[in-house]
Structure formats: C-alpha cells, structure tokens
mmCIF file of C-alpha atoms in Angstrom:
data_model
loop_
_atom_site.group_PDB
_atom_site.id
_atom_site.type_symbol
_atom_site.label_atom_id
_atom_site.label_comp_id
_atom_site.label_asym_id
_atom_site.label_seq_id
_atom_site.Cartn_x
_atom_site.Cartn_y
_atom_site.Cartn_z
ATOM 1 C CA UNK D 17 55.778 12.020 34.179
ATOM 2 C CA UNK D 18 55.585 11.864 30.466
ATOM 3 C CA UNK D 19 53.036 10.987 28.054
ATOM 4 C CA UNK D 20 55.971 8.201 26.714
ATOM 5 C CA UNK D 21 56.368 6.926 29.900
ATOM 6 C CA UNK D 22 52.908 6.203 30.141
ATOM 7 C CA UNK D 23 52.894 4.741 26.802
ATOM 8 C CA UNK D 24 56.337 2.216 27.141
ATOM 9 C CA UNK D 25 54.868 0.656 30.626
ATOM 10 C CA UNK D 26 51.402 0.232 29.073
ATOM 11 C CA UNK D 27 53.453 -1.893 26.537
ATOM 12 C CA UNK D 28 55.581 -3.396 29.229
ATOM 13 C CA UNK D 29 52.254 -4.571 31.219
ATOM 14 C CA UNK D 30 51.192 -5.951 28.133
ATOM 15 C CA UNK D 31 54.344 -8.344 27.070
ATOM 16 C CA UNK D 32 56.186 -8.523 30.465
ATOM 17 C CA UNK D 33 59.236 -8.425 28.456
ATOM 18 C CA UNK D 34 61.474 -5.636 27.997
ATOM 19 C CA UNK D 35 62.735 -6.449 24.857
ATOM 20 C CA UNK D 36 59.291 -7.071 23.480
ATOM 21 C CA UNK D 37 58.273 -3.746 24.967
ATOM 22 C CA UNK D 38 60.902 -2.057 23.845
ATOM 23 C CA UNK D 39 60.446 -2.786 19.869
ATOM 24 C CA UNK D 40 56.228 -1.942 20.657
ATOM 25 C CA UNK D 41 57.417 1.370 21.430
ATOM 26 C CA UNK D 42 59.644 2.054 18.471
ATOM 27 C CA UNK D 43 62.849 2.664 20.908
ATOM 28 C CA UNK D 44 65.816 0.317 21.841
ATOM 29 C CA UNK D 45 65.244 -1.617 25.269
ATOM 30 C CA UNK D 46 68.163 0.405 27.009
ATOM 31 C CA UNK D 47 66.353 3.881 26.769
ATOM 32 C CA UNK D 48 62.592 1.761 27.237
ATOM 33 C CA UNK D 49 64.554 0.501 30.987
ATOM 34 C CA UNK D 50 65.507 4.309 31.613
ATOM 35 C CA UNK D 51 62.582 5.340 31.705
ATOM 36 C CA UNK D 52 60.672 2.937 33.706
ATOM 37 C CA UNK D 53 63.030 2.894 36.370
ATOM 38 C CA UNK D 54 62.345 6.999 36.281
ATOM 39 C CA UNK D 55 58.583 6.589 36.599
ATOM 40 C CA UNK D 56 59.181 4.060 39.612
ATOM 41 C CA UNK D 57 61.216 6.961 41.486
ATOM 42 C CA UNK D 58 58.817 9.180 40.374
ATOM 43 C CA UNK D 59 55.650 7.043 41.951
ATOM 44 C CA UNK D 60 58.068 5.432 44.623
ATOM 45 C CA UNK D 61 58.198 1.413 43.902
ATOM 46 C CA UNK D 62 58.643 -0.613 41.755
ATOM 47 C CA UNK D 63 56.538 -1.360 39.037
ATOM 48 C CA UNK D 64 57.449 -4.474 37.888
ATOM 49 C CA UNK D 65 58.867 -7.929 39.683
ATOM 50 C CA UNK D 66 62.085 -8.452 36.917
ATOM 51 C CA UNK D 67 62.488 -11.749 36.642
ATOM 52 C CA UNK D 68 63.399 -13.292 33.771
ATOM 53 C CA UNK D 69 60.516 -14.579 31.740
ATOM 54 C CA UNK D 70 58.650 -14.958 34.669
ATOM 55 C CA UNK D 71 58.251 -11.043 35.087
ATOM 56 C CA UNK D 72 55.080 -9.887 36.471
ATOM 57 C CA UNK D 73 53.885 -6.456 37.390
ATOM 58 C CA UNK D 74 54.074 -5.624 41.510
ATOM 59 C CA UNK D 75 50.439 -4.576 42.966
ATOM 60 C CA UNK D 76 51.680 -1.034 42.485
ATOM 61 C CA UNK D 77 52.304 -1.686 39.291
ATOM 62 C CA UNK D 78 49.068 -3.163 38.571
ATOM 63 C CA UNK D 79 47.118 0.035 40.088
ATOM 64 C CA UNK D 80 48.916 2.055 37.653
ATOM 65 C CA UNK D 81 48.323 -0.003 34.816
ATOM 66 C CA UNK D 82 44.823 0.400 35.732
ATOM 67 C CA UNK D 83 44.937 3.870 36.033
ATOM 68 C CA UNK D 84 47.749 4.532 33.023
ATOM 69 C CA UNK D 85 44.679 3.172 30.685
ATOM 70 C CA UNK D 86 42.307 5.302 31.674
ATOM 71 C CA UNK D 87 44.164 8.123 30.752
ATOM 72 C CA UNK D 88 45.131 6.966 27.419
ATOM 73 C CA UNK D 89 41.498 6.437 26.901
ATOM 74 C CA UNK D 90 40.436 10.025 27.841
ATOM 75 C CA UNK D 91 43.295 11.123 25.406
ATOM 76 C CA UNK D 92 42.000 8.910 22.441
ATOM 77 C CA UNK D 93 38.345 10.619 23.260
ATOM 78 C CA UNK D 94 39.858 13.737 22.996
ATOM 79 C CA UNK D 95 41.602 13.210 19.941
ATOM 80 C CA UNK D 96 38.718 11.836 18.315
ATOM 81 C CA UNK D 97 36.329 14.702 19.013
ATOM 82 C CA UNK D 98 38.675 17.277 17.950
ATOM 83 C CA UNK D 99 39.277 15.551 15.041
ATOM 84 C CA UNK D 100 35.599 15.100 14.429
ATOM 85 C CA UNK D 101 35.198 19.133 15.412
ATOM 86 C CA UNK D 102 37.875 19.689 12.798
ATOM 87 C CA UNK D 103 36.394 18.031 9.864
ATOM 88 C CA UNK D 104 32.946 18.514 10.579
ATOM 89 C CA UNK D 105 32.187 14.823 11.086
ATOM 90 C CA UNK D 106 29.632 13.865 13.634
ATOM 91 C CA UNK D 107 30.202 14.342 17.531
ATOM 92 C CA UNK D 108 30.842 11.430 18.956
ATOM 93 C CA UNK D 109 29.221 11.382 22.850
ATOM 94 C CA UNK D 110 29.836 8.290 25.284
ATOM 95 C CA UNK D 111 27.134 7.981 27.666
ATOM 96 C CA UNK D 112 27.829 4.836 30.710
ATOM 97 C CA UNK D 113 24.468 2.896 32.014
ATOM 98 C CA UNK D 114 24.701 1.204 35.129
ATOM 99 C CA UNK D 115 24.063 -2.333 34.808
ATOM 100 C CA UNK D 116 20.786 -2.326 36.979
ATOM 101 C CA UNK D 117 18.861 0.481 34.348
ATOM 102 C CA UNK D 118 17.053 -1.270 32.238
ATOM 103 C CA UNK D 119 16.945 -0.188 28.429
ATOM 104 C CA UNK D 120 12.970 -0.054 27.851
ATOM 105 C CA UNK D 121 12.262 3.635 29.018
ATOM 106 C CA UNK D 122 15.998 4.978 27.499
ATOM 107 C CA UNK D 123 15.639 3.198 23.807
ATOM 108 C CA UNK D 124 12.769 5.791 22.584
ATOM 109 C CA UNK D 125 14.843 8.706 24.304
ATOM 110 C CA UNK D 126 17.511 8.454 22.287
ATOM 111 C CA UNK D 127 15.756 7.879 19.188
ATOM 112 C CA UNK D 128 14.108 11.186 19.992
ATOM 113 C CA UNK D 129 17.979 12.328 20.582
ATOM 114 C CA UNK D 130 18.998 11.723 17.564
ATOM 115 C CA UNK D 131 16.230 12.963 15.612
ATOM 116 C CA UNK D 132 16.433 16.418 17.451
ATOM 117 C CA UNK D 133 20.269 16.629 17.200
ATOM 118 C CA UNK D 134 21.638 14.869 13.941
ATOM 119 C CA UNK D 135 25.107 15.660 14.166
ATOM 120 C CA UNK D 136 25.377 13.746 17.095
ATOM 121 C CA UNK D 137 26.475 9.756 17.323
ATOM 122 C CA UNK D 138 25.961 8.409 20.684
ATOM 123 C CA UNK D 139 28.024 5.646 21.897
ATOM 124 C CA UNK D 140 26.275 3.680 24.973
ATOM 125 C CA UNK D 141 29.111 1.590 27.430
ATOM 126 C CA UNK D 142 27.942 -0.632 30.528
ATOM 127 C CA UNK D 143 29.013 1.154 33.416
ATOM 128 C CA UNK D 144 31.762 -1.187 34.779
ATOM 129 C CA UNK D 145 31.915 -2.251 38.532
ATOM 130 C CA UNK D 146 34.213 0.111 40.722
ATOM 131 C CA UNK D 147 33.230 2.872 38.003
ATOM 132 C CA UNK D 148 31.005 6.396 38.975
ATOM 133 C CA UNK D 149 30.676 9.679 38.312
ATOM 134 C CA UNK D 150 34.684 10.082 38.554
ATOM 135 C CA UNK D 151 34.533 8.867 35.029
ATOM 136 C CA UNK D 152 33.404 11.752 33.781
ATOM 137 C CA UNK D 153 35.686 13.818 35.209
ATOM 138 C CA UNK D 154 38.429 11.523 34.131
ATOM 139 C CA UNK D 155 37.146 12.636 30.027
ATOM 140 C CA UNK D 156 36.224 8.672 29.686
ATOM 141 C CA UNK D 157 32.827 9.064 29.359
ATOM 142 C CA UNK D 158 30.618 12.381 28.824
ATOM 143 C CA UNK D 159 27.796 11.112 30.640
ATOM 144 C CA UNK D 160 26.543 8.360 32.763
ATOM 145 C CA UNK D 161 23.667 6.786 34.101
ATOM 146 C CA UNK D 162 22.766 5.589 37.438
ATOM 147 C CA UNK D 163 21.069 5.979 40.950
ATOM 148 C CA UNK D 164 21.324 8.904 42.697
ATOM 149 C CA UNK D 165 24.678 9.477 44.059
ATOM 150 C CA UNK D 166 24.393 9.662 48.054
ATOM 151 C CA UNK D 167 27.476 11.901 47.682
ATOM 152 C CA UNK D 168 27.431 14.095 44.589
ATOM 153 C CA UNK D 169 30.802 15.383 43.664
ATOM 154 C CA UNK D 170 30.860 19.463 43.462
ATOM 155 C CA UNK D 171 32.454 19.115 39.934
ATOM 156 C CA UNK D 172 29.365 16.990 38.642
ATOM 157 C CA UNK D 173 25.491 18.087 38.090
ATOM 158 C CA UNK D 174 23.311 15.132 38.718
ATOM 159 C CA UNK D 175 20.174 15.770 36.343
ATOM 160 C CA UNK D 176 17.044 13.916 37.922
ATOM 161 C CA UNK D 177 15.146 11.531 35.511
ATOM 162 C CA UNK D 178 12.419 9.204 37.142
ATOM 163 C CA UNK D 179 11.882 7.879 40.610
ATOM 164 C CA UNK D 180 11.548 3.950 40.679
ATOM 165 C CA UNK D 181 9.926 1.048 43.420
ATOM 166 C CA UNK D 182 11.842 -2.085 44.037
ATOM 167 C CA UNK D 183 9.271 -4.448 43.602
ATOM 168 C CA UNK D 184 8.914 -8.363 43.454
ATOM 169 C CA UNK D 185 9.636 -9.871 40.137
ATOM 170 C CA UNK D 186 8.172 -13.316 39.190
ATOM 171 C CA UNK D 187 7.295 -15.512 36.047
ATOM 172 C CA UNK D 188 3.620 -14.432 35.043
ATOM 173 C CA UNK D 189 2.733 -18.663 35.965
ATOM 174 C CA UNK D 190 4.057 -17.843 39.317
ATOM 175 C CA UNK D 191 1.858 -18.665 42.375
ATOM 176 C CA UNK D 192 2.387 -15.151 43.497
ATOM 177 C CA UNK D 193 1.650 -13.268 40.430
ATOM 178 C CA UNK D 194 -1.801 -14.026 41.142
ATOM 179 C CA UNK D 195 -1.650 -11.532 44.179
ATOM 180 C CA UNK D 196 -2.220 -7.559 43.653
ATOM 181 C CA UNK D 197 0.642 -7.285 46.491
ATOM 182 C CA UNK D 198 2.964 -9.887 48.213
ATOM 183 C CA UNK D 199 3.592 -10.488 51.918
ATOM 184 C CA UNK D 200 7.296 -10.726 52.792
ATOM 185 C CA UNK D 201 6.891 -14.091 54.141
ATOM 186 C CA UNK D 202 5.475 -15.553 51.226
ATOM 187 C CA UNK D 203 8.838 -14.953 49.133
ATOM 188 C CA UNK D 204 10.612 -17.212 51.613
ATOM 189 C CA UNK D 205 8.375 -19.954 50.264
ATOM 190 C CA UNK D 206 10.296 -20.037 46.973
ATOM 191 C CA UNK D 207 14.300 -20.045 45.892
ATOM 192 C CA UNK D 208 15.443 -16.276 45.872
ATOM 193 C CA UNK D 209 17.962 -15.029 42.910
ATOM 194 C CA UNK D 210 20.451 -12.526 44.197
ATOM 195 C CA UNK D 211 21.598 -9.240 41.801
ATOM 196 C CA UNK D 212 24.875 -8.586 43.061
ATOM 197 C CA UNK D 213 24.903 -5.459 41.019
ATOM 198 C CA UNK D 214 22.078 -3.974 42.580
ATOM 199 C CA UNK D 215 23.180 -0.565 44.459
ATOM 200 C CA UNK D 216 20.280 -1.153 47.226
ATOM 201 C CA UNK D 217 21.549 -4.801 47.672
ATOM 202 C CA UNK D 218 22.524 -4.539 51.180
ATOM 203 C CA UNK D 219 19.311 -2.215 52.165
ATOM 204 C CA UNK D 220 17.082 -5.224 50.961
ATOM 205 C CA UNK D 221 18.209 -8.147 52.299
ATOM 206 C CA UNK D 222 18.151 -6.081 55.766
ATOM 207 C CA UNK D 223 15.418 -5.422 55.555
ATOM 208 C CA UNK D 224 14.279 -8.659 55.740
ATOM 209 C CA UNK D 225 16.841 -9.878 57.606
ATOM 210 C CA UNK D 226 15.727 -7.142 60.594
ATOM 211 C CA UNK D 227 11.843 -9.144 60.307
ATOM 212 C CA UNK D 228 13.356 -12.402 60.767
ATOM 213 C CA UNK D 229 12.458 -13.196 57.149
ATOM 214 C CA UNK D 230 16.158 -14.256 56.146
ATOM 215 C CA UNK D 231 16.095 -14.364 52.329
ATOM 216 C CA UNK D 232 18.513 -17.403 51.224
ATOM 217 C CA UNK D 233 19.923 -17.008 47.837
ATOM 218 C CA UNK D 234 20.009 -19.991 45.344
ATOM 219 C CA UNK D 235 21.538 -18.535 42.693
ATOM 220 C CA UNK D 236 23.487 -15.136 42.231
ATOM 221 C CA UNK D 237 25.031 -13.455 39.427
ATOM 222 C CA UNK D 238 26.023 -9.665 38.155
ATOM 223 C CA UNK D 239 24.428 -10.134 35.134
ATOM 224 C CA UNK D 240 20.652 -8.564 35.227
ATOM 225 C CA UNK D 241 19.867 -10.315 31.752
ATOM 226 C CA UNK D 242 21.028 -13.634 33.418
ATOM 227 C CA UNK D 243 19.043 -13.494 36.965
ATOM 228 C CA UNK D 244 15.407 -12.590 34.884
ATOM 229 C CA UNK D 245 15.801 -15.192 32.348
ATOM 230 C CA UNK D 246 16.119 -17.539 35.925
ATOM 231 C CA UNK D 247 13.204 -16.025 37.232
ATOM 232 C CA UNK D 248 10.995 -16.538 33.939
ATOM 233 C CA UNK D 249 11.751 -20.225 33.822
ATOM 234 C CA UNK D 250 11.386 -21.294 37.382
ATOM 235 C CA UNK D 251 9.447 -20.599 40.688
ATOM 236 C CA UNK D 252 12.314 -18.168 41.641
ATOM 237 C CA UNK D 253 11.926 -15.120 42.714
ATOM 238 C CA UNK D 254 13.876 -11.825 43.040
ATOM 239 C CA UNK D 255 13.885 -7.712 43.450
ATOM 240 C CA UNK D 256 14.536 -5.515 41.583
ATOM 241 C CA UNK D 257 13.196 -1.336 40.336
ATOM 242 C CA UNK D 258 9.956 -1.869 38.303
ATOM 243 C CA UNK D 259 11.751 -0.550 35.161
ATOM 244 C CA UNK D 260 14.204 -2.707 35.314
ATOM 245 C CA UNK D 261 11.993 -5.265 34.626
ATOM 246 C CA UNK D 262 12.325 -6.269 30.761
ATOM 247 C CA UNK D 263 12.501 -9.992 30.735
ATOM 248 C CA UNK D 264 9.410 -11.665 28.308
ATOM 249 C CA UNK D 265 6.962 -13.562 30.816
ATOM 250 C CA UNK D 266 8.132 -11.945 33.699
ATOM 251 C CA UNK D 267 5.387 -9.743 36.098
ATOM 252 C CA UNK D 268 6.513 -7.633 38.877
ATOM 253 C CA UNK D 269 4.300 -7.204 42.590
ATOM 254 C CA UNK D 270 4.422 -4.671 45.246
ATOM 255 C CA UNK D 271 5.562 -5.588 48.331
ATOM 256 C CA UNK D 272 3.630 -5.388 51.454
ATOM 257 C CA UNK D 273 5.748 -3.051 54.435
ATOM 258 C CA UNK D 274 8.476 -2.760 51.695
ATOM 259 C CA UNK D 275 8.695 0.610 50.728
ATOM 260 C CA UNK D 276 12.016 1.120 48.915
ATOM 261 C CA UNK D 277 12.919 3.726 45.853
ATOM 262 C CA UNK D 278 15.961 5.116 44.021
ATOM 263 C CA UNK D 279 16.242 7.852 41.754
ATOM 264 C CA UNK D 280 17.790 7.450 38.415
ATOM 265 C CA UNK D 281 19.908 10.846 36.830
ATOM 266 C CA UNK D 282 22.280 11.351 34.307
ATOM 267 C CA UNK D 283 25.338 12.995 35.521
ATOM 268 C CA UNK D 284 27.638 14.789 33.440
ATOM 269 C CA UNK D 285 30.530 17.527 34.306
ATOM 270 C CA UNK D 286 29.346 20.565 35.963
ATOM 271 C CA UNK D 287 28.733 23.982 34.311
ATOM 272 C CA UNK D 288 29.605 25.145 31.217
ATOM 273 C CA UNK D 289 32.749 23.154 31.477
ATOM 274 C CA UNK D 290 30.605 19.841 29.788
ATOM 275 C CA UNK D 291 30.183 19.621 25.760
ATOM 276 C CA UNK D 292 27.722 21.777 24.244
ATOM 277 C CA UNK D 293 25.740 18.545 23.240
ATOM 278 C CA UNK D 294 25.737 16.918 26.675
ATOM 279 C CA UNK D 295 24.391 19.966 27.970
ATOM 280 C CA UNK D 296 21.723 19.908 25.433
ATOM 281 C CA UNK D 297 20.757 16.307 26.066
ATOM 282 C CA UNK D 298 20.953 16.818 29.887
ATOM 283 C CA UNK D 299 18.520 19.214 29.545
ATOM 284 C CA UNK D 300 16.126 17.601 27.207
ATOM 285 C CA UNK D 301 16.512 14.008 29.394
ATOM 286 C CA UNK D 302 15.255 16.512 32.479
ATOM 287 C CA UNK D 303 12.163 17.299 30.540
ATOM 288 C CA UNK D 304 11.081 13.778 28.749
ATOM 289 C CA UNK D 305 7.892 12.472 29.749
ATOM 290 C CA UNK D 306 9.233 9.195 31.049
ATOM 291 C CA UNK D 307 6.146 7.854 32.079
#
C-alpha cells in the first residue's frame, strides 16, 4: 500500500466518481481505477459499490475511509512540526479533552503552560466518541484527556491529575439545593437529564436501578453544555463529577449511599518516544495544585 493509493480513494470517497476523482488527484481515471482495484486485492473486497452515478462506498470501504483519514492526519501533524522544527516557528502540540472534563480547573493550567514554555502553541480538540488513547499512538493527537483508562495500553503513560465525586447537579432555586446531601429517592421526585457521554453512565443508573430507585430520563443528549443549561432552567436534575460542573446558577449535592469517583490523567506516548514538550507538560500537569 502506497501513500497515493491512500490519497486517490480518499478523493474517490469524497466525489463517488471516478472521473471526478481522477482529475482531484492530478492523474487520468485509467491509472486512478488501477490502483484502487490494487488496494481492494491488497485489503481483500471491494471498496466501492460501482454503479454508475449512484456509486457508494461498501462497509469495507467505509472503515477504510475512516481509517485512510486518520493517517493522512497524523502525516499533516508531522509535516507541520517538522516544518515548524525547521524554521524555528512555534511547536505546535494537540492535546484531546473528553467531552465530560470540564474547562474551569484546565483554563489557568495552560495559561501557566504557556507562560513557562513560550515556544509552544497548544491546540485543544474535543475528544470524539469511539476515540482513546489509540490516538496518540496513531500521531493524531500528542496528548489527551480523560478518565482513567481501566486498561492502559503498555505503549502509553497515563499521568494522574485529580480525583473527582459524581455528585447531584441542580439549579441553585432547586428544592434540593437546599439540602447539605440528597437521598436517592428524592431525585426520583423530579425529571432526570441523561449524559450519554458520561464514561460511568452505565455504573450510575445501576446503581439505582439495583435499589429499586429506577431513574427515568426526560431528556438526553451528548452535549454536556446542552444537559446543564436544562438543568439551570428547570426542576431537572442530573449527575455528573463536581468539576464538571460549570453551568451559571447551577449547585451540585452529595449523594447519600452514592459513593462514586473517577480519576482524570493526561495520557501521552510512553517514554522518551513522546515530544520533548509533552513530556515537559506531562510532568508539570502531575505537579499543579489543582485544588
């Protein structure tokens, strides 16, 4: 498999024409075809349902497309930072947050990044669903973000940051906030708001679930900013880690009998094979007072 091969089907997937492809990739459509139909023996299938104009890419050959990006962008990161190494520009490092970490304990750390390292840019990404650590080894992000992995890969250091409650979150007007800590059946009093993208999703609502407290959703969504703005403007109720917690007007409760915690680290490639800079910032992130 060739770098050009990689490059014509990423074209392909993108105009489902052959033709189209063909003049994207600055070759004529016969040698474009060649060398498809080599990287479908190569990966055994086909790659692509060929059908006229209504071509569309087999589930193989959506897998690959998936896959086929991610290594163009680890090659465009490379390219960048050794062309920022060559000219002496600033390093460019791209650090992935999972979508459940809030920003209010991570906005003054880098700030105190930046001051201590000045040749550095950092360039934050969400953390996408389906994505983990493997993106780091994969060169598409230097570091990420996130709860403790239950499985560390050997090839990735895990650098603890701060351990974190789930607690009850609620609008400060809310009949509960007036309580120093919540029983579990009071929450079923009130509509509950479901984080989908919450990696202890499964251990909460068993939890209650296993008291014969069934929490009932009302509303659900992936989108942290989305399910505390909810909360703040209605009786609803959810959980999430007291950091997380970021929304204006919204208070957060400990649990009585819920006793749940996750630790957030940053992981990056192991040893001396990660960026002098990462390493750097890996071990300052290990020693911040986070509070």
């Amino acid at each position: 498999m060739e770098l050009t091969q990689v490059g014509y089907f990423i074209n392909l997937a993108e105009t489902l024409n052959f033709t189209a492809a063909a003049r994207l990739s600055g070759v004529s459509q016969p040698s474009l075809t060649r060398a498809i139909r080599r990287l479908e023996e190569e990966l055994g299938g086909p790659l692509i349902h060929r059908d006229g104009k209504n071509s569309r890419l087999t589930g193989l050959g959506q897998d690959v497309e998936a896959e086929f990006r991610r290594m163009m962008a680890a090659m465009k990161s490379v390219r960048d930072h050794s062309e920022n190494w060559a000219t002496g520009r600033r390093r460019v490092l791209d650090v992935a947050v999972a979508h459940s970490i809030g920003p209010e304990r991570f906005a003054a750390f880098f700030d105190s990044i930046l001051l201590e390292a000045p040749s550095i840019e950092i360039r934050l990404h969400a953390l996408q669903s389906g994505e983990d650590t493997s993106e780091i080894l994969s060169g598409k992000y230097h570091a990420c973000i996130l709860a403790c992995e239950t499985r560390p890969d050997r090839k990735v250091d895990l650098h603890p940051l701060f351990r974190e409650r789930f607690v009850l979150g609620c609008a400060e007007r809310h009949p509960l906030a007036r309580m120093e800590i919540v029983r579990g059946e009071d929450l079923l009093a009130f509509p509950f708001v479901d984080r989908l993208n919450c990696e202890f999703r499964d251990r909460i609502l068993d939890h209650f679930r296993r008291g014969d407290r069934l929490m009932r959703p009302r509303f659900r969504s992936d989108r942290e900013d989305w399910v505390q703005r909810v909360v703040t403007v209605s009786d609803a109720v959810c959980i999430l880690p007291e950091r997380s917690a970021t929304a204006r007007g919204m208070v957060t409760r400990p649990i009585e009998g819920f006793v749940l915690e996750r630790e957030v680290v940053m992981a990056t490639v192991s040893g001396s094979t990660a960026a002098v800079e990462i390493r750097k910032i890996a071990q300052l992130a290990s020693g911040y007072a986070w509070g």
